[in-house]
Structures are given as structure tokens and as C-alpha cells.
Amino acid sequence: MAWYCSAVSNDALIDALLRADLLRTPAVVAAMRRVDRGWFLPEYTPADAYRDCPQPIGFGATISAPHMHAIMMEILAPFVLQRSPSTTLLRVLDVGSGTGYLTAVLAELCAAEDGGRSVDWQVHGIEHVPQLVTRSMDILGAHYPEWVERGQVKVVEGDGRDPVAVLGGEAEKVGQFDVIHVGAAAPAIPPALLQLLRSNGCLVVPVGEQGGSQRLLKCEKDSVGKVTVREDCGVQFVPLTSLQRQLR
Ligand code: SAH
């Protein structure tokens, strides 16, 4: 699927995504306006940073295309904004967080007041390339010093396929996260991530072979723990794999 929303500034990019009807939810639009994609691509010129295609970020990784970020955010927004009466701490996990761009957009959406009741929230990324962890934390720290200082926004180094090992005690119990975004393609829905999903939560994950046919899957867990999987669009993501394989 090709989209043509390229622009030369963040605002113009968001305008183009709105015109293409890829962005619809006002709180998502506001969050994506507040987070400038260019912050996360300092080595790129504006003509490239706001181009509607994936861009290499080193270490065999890419930042996803803006239209893909818009699609992901529109899928996840209802689950971030639902704020059910039982929610005391809204928790979001961004697996394969790369540049940290989507981690920041998810954090902005958690903090959105037009989401209804405001709640405490945390957005945690997991990324296995140590240099990307450092780079993304530096950028997040520069733009969101308070959130990063409080540990409300953080990127942890490790293998996202084994979140319990990475997050330790935090993840030991079943059903810890309301929203889980996976930014790399898994061969199948990762069972460990599905287990971490709370009732009434959503896991979105690209599934399929590298360079082959991949589908974006939306997995919703209902109040009794039953999971419904729906196929969204066809996609192209770098694989969710071992660091060794990725760097080969
Ligand atoms: N949403 C990110 C996507 C980055 S690309 C962005 O737009 O910036 C996918 C990322 O997943 C890469 O940074 C890659 O290093 C990471 N990744 C791949 N396999 C992983 C694994 N097993 N554990 C953690 N991170 C992984």
C-alpha cells in the first residue's frame, strides 16, 4: 500500500495525513502535532524527515513511515482514551521502540485531557539495540524531562519477545498493559505479549515473514480474557528477531 503524505514540516505532514483520512481522532492529531518527527531524525534534512516512507536509523532498523504511525495510533487510540472507571494506572508498552517517536506520541495521548477522565499513566519502550536505547532516551529526556525523570516515560534495553525478563517484577503478573504496540514483524502473535495484555486492552502487531507478506493484526482481550484477532492492512516491517540476526 502506498501513501503520499510527504511534507517538509511536521504540521504540513499532519495536515497531509488528515487530508488522506488516515488521521481522524482529534486527540491523536493533537498528539502527533506536539511530537515533531524531526526531533527523532536529527541527521535528516526536513525534506527527508517528513517524507512519507520508512527511513533507516542504523543497526538494521528503520523509523516507520508517517502513514504507518497514523494507522497504528488510530487503532490504539480508543484503548488509550477509554479510561474505564477501574483504570487507576494506564500502562502502555512499545516493543521495538527504535527512535522513540511513537513512544512519545503514545505518551502525549496518555496525557491528553480530552481523553475524558485523566489518570496516572506510564509508557515504556523495549528496544534491543543499546545505541538506540541511549539515543531515544536522550531525545525523550530533552523534550520531556519531567516524564523521563519520573520514569513515566522510559525505554528499557532488552529482547521484546521476552518482556518478563526485560521488565522483571513489573511484568510477572498476567495482564499488566492496557495497550501494547509492536513495531517489528513477528512470525506469529507473541504469546508472552498477549499474556501481558489486560482485559479490555489491545495488542497491535505486524505478523509475517521478512520481505514477504505481512499483516497488521489487532488483538483485543475482553473482560473475561477472551482474545479476538482482526486483520488490518498489509504492511512491511523489519523483523522482531535477535540482535545478532538483525546486525548480521
Ligand atoms: N516504532 C519504531 C520502529 C522501529 S523499527 C519507530 O518508528 O521508530 C523496529 C525496531 O524493533 C528496531 O529498532 C529494532 O532494533 C527493534 N527490534 C527488533 N527485534 C527486537 C527485539 N527482539 N526486541 C527489542 N527490539 C527489537
PDB file of C-alpha atoms and ligand atoms in Angstrom, residues 37 40 57-65 69 94-103 126-129 132 156-162 166 181-185 237-243 246, ligand 1:
ATOM      1  CA  ARG A  37       9.077  13.641  13.870  1.00  0.00           C
ATOM      2  CA  PHE A  40      13.899  11.882  16.250  1.00  0.00           C
ATOM      3  CA  ILE A  57      18.115   4.761  11.601  1.00  0.00           C
ATOM      4  CA  GLY A  58      21.157   2.460  11.627  1.00  0.00           C
ATOM      5  CA  PHE A  59      21.688  -1.011  13.145  1.00  0.00           C
ATOM      6  CA  GLY A  60      19.380  -2.656  10.587  1.00  0.00           C
ATOM      7  CA  ALA A  61      16.402  -0.659  11.882  1.00  0.00           C
ATOM      8  CA  THR A  62      14.080   1.950  10.369  1.00  0.00           C
ATOM      9  CA  ILE A  63      11.629   4.524  11.635  1.00  0.00           C
ATOM     10  CA  SER A  64       8.244   3.590  10.204  1.00  0.00           C
ATOM     11  CA  ALA A  65       6.580   5.771   7.576  1.00  0.00           C
ATOM     12  CA  HIS A  69       2.366   5.641  12.576  1.00  0.00           C
ATOM     13  CA  ASP A  94       6.053  -0.034  22.876  1.00  0.00           C
ATOM     14  CA  VAL A  95       8.071  -3.067  21.751  1.00  0.00           C
ATOM     15  CA  GLY A  96      10.874  -2.317  19.275  1.00  0.00           C
ATOM     16  CA  SER A  97      10.688   1.374  20.104  1.00  0.00           C
ATOM     17  CA  GLY A  98      13.556   2.356  17.759  1.00  0.00           C
ATOM     18  CA  THR A  99      13.785   6.150  17.605  1.00  0.00           C
ATOM     19  CA  GLY A 100      11.283   6.583  20.459  1.00  0.00           C
ATOM     20  CA  TYR A 101       8.978   8.642  18.213  1.00  0.00           C
ATOM     21  CA  LEU A 102       5.890   6.514  18.771  1.00  0.00           C
ATOM     22  CA  THR A 103       6.733   6.155  22.478  1.00  0.00           C
ATOM     23  CA  ILE A 126      11.650  -2.035  24.901  1.00  0.00           C
ATOM     24  CA  GLU A 127      14.466  -1.867  22.351  1.00  0.00           C
ATOM     25  CA  HIS A 128      17.331  -4.335  21.923  1.00  0.00           C
ATOM     26  CA  VAL A 129      19.913  -2.070  20.204  1.00  0.00           C
ATOM     27  CA  LEU A 132      19.051   3.231  20.010  1.00  0.00           C
ATOM     28  CA  VAL A 156      14.451  -0.352  28.574  1.00  0.00           C
ATOM     29  CA  GLU A 157      17.129  -2.375  26.781  1.00  0.00           C
ATOM     30  CA  GLY A 158      16.294  -5.996  26.027  1.00  0.00           C
ATOM     31  CA  ASP A 159      14.535  -8.585  23.908  1.00  0.00           C
ATOM     32  CA  GLY A 160      10.881  -7.652  23.486  1.00  0.00           C
ATOM     33  CA  ARG A 161       9.997 -11.282  22.806  1.00  0.00           C
ATOM     34  CA  ASP A 162      10.709 -11.975  26.479  1.00  0.00           C
ATOM     35  CA  VAL A 166      13.308  -7.359  30.437  1.00  0.00           C
ATOM     36  CA  HIS A 181       2.356  -1.751  20.263  1.00  0.00           C
ATOM     37  CA  VAL A 182       4.886  -3.914  18.426  1.00  0.00           C
ATOM     38  CA  GLY A 183       6.983  -2.028  15.878  1.00  0.00           C
ATOM     39  CA  ALA A 184       8.643  -5.067  14.258  1.00  0.00           C
ATOM     40  CA  ALA A 185       7.209  -8.099  12.440  1.00  0.00           C
ATOM     41  CA  PHE A 237       8.248  -4.118   8.933  1.00  0.00           C
ATOM     42  CA  VAL A 238      11.759  -5.132   9.944  1.00  0.00           C
ATOM     43  CA  PRO A 239      11.657  -8.446  11.844  1.00  0.00           C
ATOM     44  CA  LEU A 240      11.228  -8.895  15.581  1.00  0.00           C
ATOM     45  CA  THR A 241      14.336 -11.017  15.964  1.00  0.00           C
ATOM     46  CA  SER A 242      17.573 -11.491  17.906  1.00  0.00           C
ATOM     47  CA  LEU A 243      20.041  -8.622  17.988  1.00  0.00           C
ATOM     48  CA  GLN A 246      19.475  -8.022  12.997  1.00  0.00           C
TER      49      GLN A 246
HETATM   50  N1  SAH B   1       8.303   2.289  16.060  1.00  0.00           N
HETATM   51  C1  SAH B   1       9.699   2.342  15.771  1.00  0.00           C
HETATM   52  C2  SAH B   1      10.047   1.182  14.862  1.00  0.00           C
HETATM   53  C3  SAH B   1      11.481   0.925  14.753  1.00  0.00           C
HETATM   54  S1  SAH B   1      11.875  -0.432  13.667  1.00  0.00           S
HETATM   55  C4  SAH B   1       9.973   3.669  15.076  1.00  0.00           C
HETATM   56  O1  SAH B   1       9.153   4.052  14.261  1.00  0.00           O
HETATM   57  O2  SAH B   1      10.995   4.297  15.343  1.00  0.00           O
HETATM   58  C5  SAH B   1      11.734  -1.789  14.743  1.00  0.00           C
HETATM   59  C6  SAH B   1      12.612  -1.766  15.954  1.00  0.00           C
HETATM   60  O3  SAH B   1      12.468  -3.011  16.606  1.00  0.00           O
HETATM   61  C7  SAH B   1      14.102  -1.603  15.655  1.00  0.00           C
HETATM   62  O4  SAH B   1      14.593  -0.508  16.366  1.00  0.00           O
HETATM   63  C8  SAH B   1      14.726  -2.908  16.147  1.00  0.00           C
HETATM   64  O5  SAH B   1      16.009  -2.716  16.705  1.00  0.00           O
HETATM   65  C9  SAH B   1      13.697  -3.355  17.186  1.00  0.00           C
HETATM   66  N2  SAH B   1      13.677  -4.797  17.471  1.00  0.00           N
HETATM   67  C10 SAH B   1      13.674  -5.827  16.581  1.00  0.00           C
HETATM   68  N3  SAH B   1      13.630  -7.006  17.248  1.00  0.00           N
HETATM   69  C11 SAH B   1      13.588  -6.703  18.568  1.00  0.00           C
HETATM   70  C12 SAH B   1      13.538  -7.497  19.750  1.00  0.00           C
HETATM   71  N4  SAH B   1      13.532  -8.845  19.696  1.00  0.00           N
HETATM   72  N5  SAH B   1      13.491  -6.858  20.940  1.00  0.00           N
HETATM   73  C13 SAH B   1      13.520  -5.498  21.009  1.00  0.00           C
HETATM   74  N6  SAH B   1      13.593  -4.695  19.942  1.00  0.00           N
HETATM   75  C14 SAH B   1      13.614  -5.287  18.724  1.00  0.00           C
END
